[in-house]
């Protein structure tokens, strides 16, 4: 069931990145590192008869780009390359500094300096009619069950949303090179740090979390995850009940609040809670549809549905760390 849910979440992500509404978190990156770190992943995904080579440029500029989406894009290109190669073919992933002139097609970025990642294969190449349609979502020449037709849609959507672009060079029967261009960063010294992974420990044990969600199943899952991680959990199914709990229990450390509930919106509930308990950290659980109404709410204070347990725990741990805790002392 988890695999099915994660597949669903991944598909949604692909569609969002195609429609360029993915929430990107750009970081300053040395893409030579990124590619080198993908070595094992590429080998295990592509595997077998295809030889993978890398060619990483010296003195590569730093890029400003979302690392997760970039890795997904490279993986999508590599999978396409593998599919195009017959036994014994070669796949090369390379990096380069690129200074581009005026774009030759809508997919290419505006003139300027970019960091380039190129995936080349010695495979089938594309006919002009295929080439013309490759970025269409759901366009695939692969048999049912093999291709989703969303790989290159993700690549282009992500590259464009990152203020970069894509270029395809292909010769039928000879092979294909696809280049992703991403903006370079001026902040070379500001070396990228990756988000610190959840270390498994809650800041104050046991922190007490109030979960407010009208959907029994969602609330139950969140509660189970948090109890597993040794949090103390109180669950309620409505905003009214949440106010009741906050009045009677003064030791709530954090509120996990469904943004969209019948009756009062999450924003209204939050507003009222902030007035009464200004220091109580709130983490909003949001669906994609809520995002427009979320303007003004910090990303660190939201977690999108469906969430994975590690993501939930990371957000909760950092919310607990960041905010002053204990509403008991300052209210009521
Ligand atoms: N490296 C490549 N060599 C030849 N054809 C390719 C290559 N990459 C993509 N294509 C063509 O573009 C189509 C769309 O690719 P993509 O969006 O990744 O969807 P999918 O891989 O699921 O078919 C593929 O079905 C294939 O026909
Ligand atoms: Mg593909």
Tab-separated table of C-alpha atoms and ligand atoms in Angstrom:
chain	number	residue	atom	x	y	z
A	1	UNK	CA	0.000	0.000	0.000
A	2	UNK	CA	2.834	2.322	0.798
A	3	UNK	CA	4.443	1.624	-2.572
A	4	UNK	CA	1.158	2.421	-4.312
A	5	UNK	CA	0.781	5.648	-2.356
A	6	UNK	CA	4.351	6.680	-3.096
A	7	UNK	CA	3.846	5.962	-6.765
A	8	UNK	CA	0.783	8.168	-6.673
A	9	UNK	CA	2.677	10.925	-4.906
A	10	UNK	CA	5.492	10.657	-7.440
A	11	UNK	CA	3.091	10.881	-10.369
A	12	UNK	CA	1.536	13.985	-8.848
A	13	UNK	CA	5.001	15.465	-8.452
A	14	UNK	CA	5.800	14.781	-12.091
A	15	UNK	CA	2.606	16.466	-13.211
A	16	UNK	CA	3.282	19.434	-10.963
A	17	UNK	CA	6.785	19.815	-12.282
A	18	UNK	CA	5.486	19.679	-15.821
A	19	UNK	CA	2.996	22.405	-15.052
A	20	UNK	CA	5.873	24.308	-13.430
A	21	UNK	CA	4.185	24.581	-10.119
A	22	UNK	CA	6.536	22.395	-8.235
A	23	UNK	CA	7.802	24.034	-5.113
A	24	UNK	CA	11.501	24.237	-5.819
A	25	UNK	CA	14.115	24.702	-3.147
A	26	UNK	CA	17.177	25.902	-5.044
A	27	UNK	CA	20.550	25.403	-3.436
A	28	UNK	CA	24.071	26.341	-4.427
A	29	UNK	CA	25.485	23.100	-5.799
A	30	UNK	CA	28.636	21.701	-7.301
A	31	UNK	CA	27.005	19.535	-9.954
A	32	UNK	CA	30.160	17.455	-10.330
A	33	UNK	CA	29.450	16.243	-6.806
A	34	UNK	CA	25.803	15.710	-7.564
A	35	UNK	CA	26.602	13.569	-10.593
A	36	UNK	CA	29.375	11.667	-8.815
A	37	UNK	CA	26.992	10.932	-5.962
A	38	UNK	CA	24.465	9.524	-8.413
A	39	UNK	CA	26.927	6.889	-9.599
A	40	UNK	CA	25.438	3.989	-7.640
A	41	UNK	CA	21.888	5.019	-8.355
A	42	UNK	CA	22.581	5.222	-12.091
A	43	UNK	CA	24.322	1.878	-12.165
A	44	UNK	CA	21.587	0.106	-10.260
A	45	UNK	CA	18.868	1.719	-12.384
A	46	UNK	CA	20.496	1.328	-15.778
A	47	UNK	CA	22.517	-1.722	-14.932
A	48	UNK	CA	23.663	-4.587	-17.050
A	49	UNK	CA	24.799	-4.222	-20.579
A	50	UNK	CA	24.992	-0.442	-20.811
A	51	UNK	CA	28.286	1.191	-20.005
A	52	UNK	CA	28.005	4.468	-18.080
A	53	UNK	CA	30.755	7.046	-18.369
A	54	UNK	CA	31.035	10.405	-16.698
A	55	UNK	CA	32.996	13.385	-17.889
A	56	UNK	CA	33.083	16.147	-15.291
A	57	UNK	CA	34.473	19.555	-16.249
A	58	UNK	CA	37.252	21.150	-14.220
A	59	UNK	CA	36.438	24.521	-12.747
A	60	UNK	CA	32.714	23.962	-13.098
A	61	UNK	CA	30.660	26.957	-11.971
A	62	UNK	CA	28.343	26.460	-9.053
A	63	UNK	CA	24.713	26.042	-9.959
A	64	UNK	CA	21.664	27.364	-8.198
A	65	UNK	CA	19.113	24.597	-8.468
A	66	UNK	CA	16.857	22.222	-6.552
A	67	UNK	CA	18.968	19.086	-5.960
A	68	UNK	CA	16.132	16.569	-5.771
A	69	UNK	CA	14.457	17.691	-8.975
A	70	UNK	CA	17.786	17.843	-10.763
A	71	UNK	CA	18.594	14.270	-9.787
A	72	UNK	CA	15.164	13.181	-10.942
A	73	UNK	CA	15.735	14.928	-14.287
A	74	UNK	CA	19.122	13.254	-14.796
A	75	UNK	CA	17.614	9.915	-13.875
A	76	UNK	CA	14.791	10.437	-16.379
A	77	UNK	CA	17.318	11.220	-19.114
A	78	UNK	CA	19.451	8.222	-18.211
A	79	UNK	CA	16.464	5.872	-18.276
A	80	UNK	CA	15.476	7.203	-21.705
A	81	UNK	CA	19.028	6.712	-22.911
A	82	UNK	CA	19.056	3.141	-21.648
A	83	UNK	CA	15.765	2.443	-23.403
A	84	UNK	CA	17.191	3.800	-26.662
A	85	UNK	CA	20.368	1.734	-26.498
A	86	UNK	CA	20.698	-1.792	-27.710
A	87	UNK	CA	23.179	-4.156	-26.107
A	88	UNK	CA	26.675	-2.776	-25.808
A	89	UNK	CA	25.722	0.864	-26.138
A	90	UNK	CA	27.298	3.750	-24.303
A	91	UNK	CA	25.791	6.370	-22.056
A	92	UNK	CA	27.753	9.448	-21.025
A	93	UNK	CA	26.858	11.974	-18.374
A	94	UNK	CA	28.919	15.132	-18.573
A	95	UNK	CA	29.040	18.583	-17.029
A	96	UNK	CA	30.204	21.821	-18.602
A	97	UNK	CA	30.163	25.573	-18.255
A	98	UNK	CA	28.021	26.988	-21.043
A	99	UNK	CA	27.722	30.528	-22.340
A	100	UNK	CA	24.695	30.587	-24.593
A	101	UNK	CA	23.581	33.008	-27.263
A	102	UNK	CA	20.024	33.700	-28.319
A	103	UNK	CA	17.807	30.612	-27.953
A	104	UNK	CA	17.192	28.544	-31.091
A	105	UNK	CA	13.952	27.068	-29.731
A	106	UNK	CA	11.387	27.712	-27.010
A	107	UNK	CA	12.931	25.006	-24.842
A	108	UNK	CA	16.300	26.699	-24.645
A	109	UNK	CA	17.062	29.308	-22.005
A	110	UNK	CA	17.675	33.005	-22.588
A	111	UNK	CA	21.204	34.064	-23.540
A	112	UNK	CA	23.609	33.928	-20.597
A	113	UNK	CA	25.846	31.745	-18.456
A	114	UNK	CA	24.635	28.334	-17.368
A	115	UNK	CA	25.867	25.093	-15.905
A	116	UNK	CA	25.146	22.251	-18.301
A	117	UNK	CA	24.460	18.591	-17.609
A	118	UNK	CA	24.458	16.499	-20.740
A	119	UNK	CA	23.247	12.910	-21.084
A	120	UNK	CA	24.360	11.328	-24.377
A	121	UNK	CA	23.650	7.914	-25.724
A	122	UNK	CA	24.710	5.884	-28.729
A	123	UNK	CA	21.161	4.645	-29.164
A	124	UNK	CA	18.380	4.796	-31.737
A	125	UNK	CA	18.059	8.566	-32.014
A	126	UNK	CA	14.687	10.090	-32.831
A	127	UNK	CA	12.790	10.615	-36.034
A	128	UNK	CA	11.743	14.222	-36.712
A	129	UNK	CA	8.122	13.393	-35.913
A	130	UNK	CA	9.030	11.901	-32.534
A	131	UNK	CA	11.449	14.737	-31.821
A	132	UNK	CA	8.657	17.224	-32.385
A	133	UNK	CA	6.474	15.711	-29.687
A	134	UNK	CA	8.838	14.471	-26.967
A	135	UNK	CA	7.988	17.177	-24.436
A	136	UNK	CA	4.259	16.550	-24.647
A	137	UNK	CA	3.040	15.025	-21.418
A	138	UNK	CA	2.035	11.388	-21.881
A	139	UNK	CA	3.700	11.209	-25.299
A	140	UNK	CA	5.534	7.923	-25.463
A	141	UNK	CA	6.663	5.521	-28.145
A	142	UNK	CA	7.091	2.759	-25.596
A	143	UNK	CA	4.746	-0.118	-25.085
A	144	UNK	CA	2.005	0.050	-22.496
A	145	UNK	CA	3.376	-0.301	-18.999
A	146	UNK	CA	6.884	0.757	-19.995
A	147	UNK	CA	6.682	4.478	-20.560
A	148	UNK	CA	4.663	7.123	-18.765
A	149	UNK	CA	5.467	9.822	-21.290
A	150	UNK	CA	6.242	12.144	-18.403
A	151	UNK	CA	10.034	11.902	-18.232
A	152	UNK	CA	10.916	14.706	-20.597
A	153	UNK	CA	7.918	16.716	-19.424
A	154	UNK	CA	9.461	16.713	-15.969
A	155	UNK	CA	12.866	17.600	-17.363
A	156	UNK	CA	11.575	20.588	-19.312
A	157	UNK	CA	9.151	21.783	-16.644
A	158	UNK	CA	11.836	21.652	-13.992
A	159	UNK	CA	14.490	23.311	-16.165
A	160	UNK	CA	12.180	26.141	-17.195
A	161	UNK	CA	10.920	26.733	-13.701
A	162	UNK	CA	14.538	26.910	-12.570
A	163	UNK	CA	15.151	29.690	-15.125
A	164	UNK	CA	17.120	27.362	-17.332
A	165	UNK	CA	16.221	25.219	-20.327
A	166	UNK	CA	16.825	22.112	-22.400
A	167	UNK	CA	18.417	21.311	-25.764
A	168	UNK	CA	18.090	18.106	-27.759
A	169	UNK	CA	20.497	16.976	-30.451
A	170	UNK	CA	19.554	13.727	-32.066
A	171	UNK	CA	20.438	11.799	-35.198
A	172	UNK	CA	18.315	8.842	-36.176
A	173	UNK	CA	20.274	5.618	-35.907
A	174	UNK	CA	23.235	7.345	-34.251
A	175	UNK	CA	22.185	8.611	-30.863
A	176	UNK	CA	20.929	11.467	-28.788
A	177	UNK	CA	22.348	14.153	-26.503
A	178	UNK	CA	20.045	16.005	-24.193
A	179	UNK	CA	21.375	18.985	-22.258
A	180	UNK	CA	19.849	20.572	-19.209
A	181	UNK	CA	20.971	24.150	-18.537
A	182	UNK	CA	20.583	25.548	-15.047
A	183	UNK	CA	21.538	29.007	-13.815
A	184	UNK	CA	24.895	29.460	-12.181
A	185	UNK	CA	25.243	30.977	-8.768
A	186	UNK	CA	27.310	34.029	-7.865
A	187	UNK	CA	27.652	32.715	-4.355
A	188	UNK	CA	30.390	30.188	-5.004
A	189	UNK	CA	31.793	30.478	-1.481
A	190	UNK	CA	28.404	29.850	-0.020
A	191	UNK	CA	28.913	26.153	-0.439
A	192	UNK	CA	25.795	24.110	-0.477
A	193	UNK	CA	24.771	22.390	2.648
A	194	UNK	CA	22.197	19.712	2.360
A	195	UNK	CA	19.202	19.666	4.625
A	196	UNK	CA	20.105	17.912	7.806
A	197	UNK	CA	18.383	14.563	7.893
A	198	UNK	CA	15.997	13.729	10.660
A	199	UNK	CA	18.176	12.396	13.433
A	200	UNK	CA	15.451	10.395	15.091
A	201	UNK	CA	15.423	12.444	18.247
A	202	UNK	CA	12.691	14.791	19.415
A	203	UNK	CA	13.998	17.938	21.100
A	204	UNK	CA	12.175	17.524	24.352
A	205	UNK	CA	10.902	14.127	25.285
A	206	UNK	CA	8.134	13.627	25.115
A	207	UNK	CA	6.942	16.695	23.263
A	208	UNK	CA	3.162	16.787	23.205
A	209	UNK	CA	1.509	17.299	19.851
A	210	UNK	CA	-2.117	18.134	19.200
A	211	UNK	CA	-3.336	16.765	15.864
A	212	UNK	CA	-6.401	18.466	14.411
A	213	UNK	CA	-7.840	16.778	11.334
A	214	UNK	CA	-11.400	15.930	10.397
A	215	UNK	CA	-10.297	12.962	8.308
A	216	UNK	CA	-10.056	10.007	10.669
A	217	UNK	CA	-7.690	8.020	8.459
A	218	UNK	CA	-5.215	10.854	7.921
A	219	UNK	CA	-5.281	11.773	11.587
A	220	UNK	CA	-4.760	8.170	12.591
A	221	UNK	CA	-1.740	7.772	10.343
A	222	UNK	CA	-0.129	10.962	11.594
A	223	UNK	CA	-0.794	9.918	15.177
A	224	UNK	CA	0.702	6.474	14.618
A	225	UNK	CA	3.812	7.922	13.020
A	226	UNK	CA	4.340	10.370	15.856
A	227	UNK	CA	3.664	7.845	18.592
A	228	UNK	CA	6.180	5.564	16.927
A	229	UNK	CA	8.724	8.339	17.333
A	230	UNK	CA	7.820	8.643	20.986
A	231	UNK	CA	5.858	11.849	20.818
A	232	UNK	CA	2.941	12.303	23.124
A	233	UNK	CA	-0.121	12.716	20.903
A	234	UNK	CA	-3.545	14.202	21.468
A	235	UNK	CA	-6.023	13.860	18.576
A	236	UNK	CA	-9.153	15.819	17.807
A	237	UNK	CA	-11.424	15.957	14.775
A	238	UNK	CA	-12.490	19.594	14.712
A	239	UNK	CA	-11.334	23.125	15.402
A	240	UNK	CA	-13.835	23.467	18.241
A	241	UNK	CA	-12.432	20.415	19.976
A	242	UNK	CA	-8.922	21.792	19.481
A	243	UNK	CA	-9.799	24.979	21.345
A	244	UNK	CA	-11.236	22.848	24.120
A	245	UNK	CA	-8.009	20.881	24.455
A	246	UNK	CA	-5.845	23.999	24.379
A	247	UNK	CA	-7.900	25.485	27.166
A	248	UNK	CA	-7.716	22.482	29.430
A	249	UNK	CA	-4.228	21.201	28.599
A	250	UNK	CA	-1.549	23.804	28.902
A	251	UNK	CA	1.351	21.569	27.943
A	252	UNK	CA	0.803	21.273	24.196
A	253	UNK	CA	4.111	21.917	22.390
A	254	UNK	CA	2.939	21.931	18.809
A	255	UNK	CA	-0.230	21.937	16.747
A	256	UNK	CA	-0.454	19.790	13.614
A	257	UNK	CA	-3.368	21.397	11.829
A	258	UNK	CA	-5.242	20.309	8.729
A	259	UNK	CA	-5.541	23.387	6.582
A	260	UNK	CA	-8.872	22.570	5.014
A	261	UNK	CA	-11.600	21.493	7.405
A	262	UNK	CA	-15.327	21.978	7.230
A	263	UNK	CA	-16.632	24.907	9.236
A	264	UNK	CA	-13.626	27.056	9.849
A	265	UNK	CA	-10.662	27.222	7.478
A	266	UNK	CA	-7.198	26.412	8.744
A	267	UNK	CA	-6.278	30.055	8.286
A	268	UNK	CA	-9.105	31.173	10.550
A	269	UNK	CA	-8.286	28.570	13.165
A	270	UNK	CA	-4.634	29.590	13.049
A	271	UNK	CA	-5.560	33.239	13.362
A	272	UNK	CA	-7.563	32.606	16.492
A	273	UNK	CA	-4.916	30.365	17.985
A	274	UNK	CA	-2.159	32.866	17.258
A	275	UNK	CA	-4.108	35.580	19.040
A	276	UNK	CA	-4.549	33.474	22.113
A	277	UNK	CA	-1.338	31.448	22.102
A	278	UNK	CA	1.133	33.506	20.094
A	279	UNK	CA	4.089	31.232	20.726
A	280	UNK	CA	2.511	27.862	19.997
A	281	UNK	CA	4.185	26.417	16.869
A	282	UNK	CA	1.739	25.369	14.168
A	283	UNK	CA	2.481	22.983	11.326
A	284	UNK	CA	-0.159	23.014	8.591
A	285	UNK	CA	-1.047	19.866	6.685
A	286	UNK	CA	-2.006	21.025	3.229
A	287	UNK	CA	-3.297	19.621	-0.016
A	288	UNK	CA	-2.109	21.044	-3.286
A	289	UNK	CA	-5.349	22.989	-3.768
A	290	UNK	CA	-4.664	24.995	-0.606
A	291	UNK	CA	-1.421	26.414	-1.829
A	292	UNK	CA	-2.789	29.620	-3.279
A	293	UNK	CA	-4.444	30.493	0.006
A	294	UNK	CA	-1.227	29.711	1.815
A	295	UNK	CA	0.529	32.853	0.684
A	296	UNK	CA	2.288	34.398	3.628
A	297	UNK	CA	2.722	31.134	5.471
A	298	UNK	CA	6.311	30.034	5.665
A	299	UNK	CA	7.115	26.793	3.856
A	300	UNK	CA	8.750	25.426	6.986
A	301	UNK	CA	5.333	25.643	8.607
A	302	UNK	CA	3.574	23.467	6.079
A	303	UNK	CA	3.721	19.866	5.027
A	304	UNK	CA	1.977	18.721	1.847
A	305	UNK	CA	-0.313	15.721	1.659
A	306	UNK	CA	0.545	12.952	1.103
A	307	UNK	CA	3.555	13.144	3.388
A	308	UNK	CA	6.150	10.562	4.278
A	309	UNK	CA	6.831	9.817	7.890
A	310	UNK	CA	10.427	11.065	7.773
A	311	UNK	CA	9.363	14.357	6.238
A	312	UNK	CA	6.703	14.835	8.866
A	313	UNK	CA	9.159	14.131	11.672
A	314	UNK	CA	11.820	16.425	10.213
A	315	UNK	CA	9.352	19.307	9.993
A	316	UNK	CA	8.053	18.683	13.467
A	317	UNK	CA	11.509	18.450	14.967
A	318	UNK	CA	12.587	21.700	13.354
A	319	UNK	CA	9.360	23.485	14.295
A	320	UNK	CA	9.873	22.412	17.891
A	321	UNK	CA	13.465	23.561	17.828
A	322	UNK	CA	12.786	26.884	16.215
A	323	UNK	CA	9.955	28.167	18.294
A	324	UNK	CA	9.868	28.924	21.931
A	325	UNK	CA	8.033	26.106	23.572
A	326	UNK	CA	5.443	25.724	26.223
A	327	UNK	CA	2.374	27.812	25.909
A	328	UNK	CA	1.411	27.203	29.490
A	329	UNK	CA	3.680	29.846	30.874
A	330	UNK	CA	2.619	32.658	28.666
A	331	UNK	CA	-1.128	32.351	28.355
A	332	UNK	CA	-4.349	31.446	30.093
B	1	LIG	N1	17.537	9.303	-25.500
B	1	LIG	C1	16.506	9.062	-26.319
B	1	LIG	N2	16.682	8.412	-27.493
B	1	LIG	C2	15.652	8.165	-28.314
B	1	LIG	N3	14.374	8.545	-28.056
B	1	LIG	C3	14.128	9.183	-26.905
B	1	LIG	C4	15.171	9.483	-25.980
B	1	LIG	N4	14.624	10.158	-24.944
B	1	LIG	C5	13.307	10.252	-25.198
B	1	LIG	N5	12.993	9.667	-26.375
B	1	LIG	C6	11.649	9.606	-26.988
B	1	LIG	O1	10.805	10.514	-26.322
B	1	LIG	C7	9.654	9.852	-25.808
B	1	LIG	C8	9.188	10.536	-24.552
B	1	LIG	O2	10.130	10.380	-23.508
B	1	LIG	P1	9.648	10.530	-22.015
B	1	LIG	O3	8.930	11.838	-21.864
B	1	LIG	O4	10.785	10.296	-21.117
B	1	LIG	O5	8.569	9.411	-21.842
B	1	LIG	P2	8.770	7.810	-21.804
B	1	LIG	O6	10.209	7.539	-21.553
B	1	LIG	O7	7.920	7.365	-20.685
B	1	LIG	O8	8.278	7.320	-23.126
B	1	LIG	C9	10.093	8.421	-25.637
B	1	LIG	O9	9.000	7.517	-25.676
B	1	LIG	C10	11.036	8.222	-26.830
B	1	LIG	O10	10.313	7.974	-28.004
B	2	LIG	MG1	11.294	8.457	-20.057
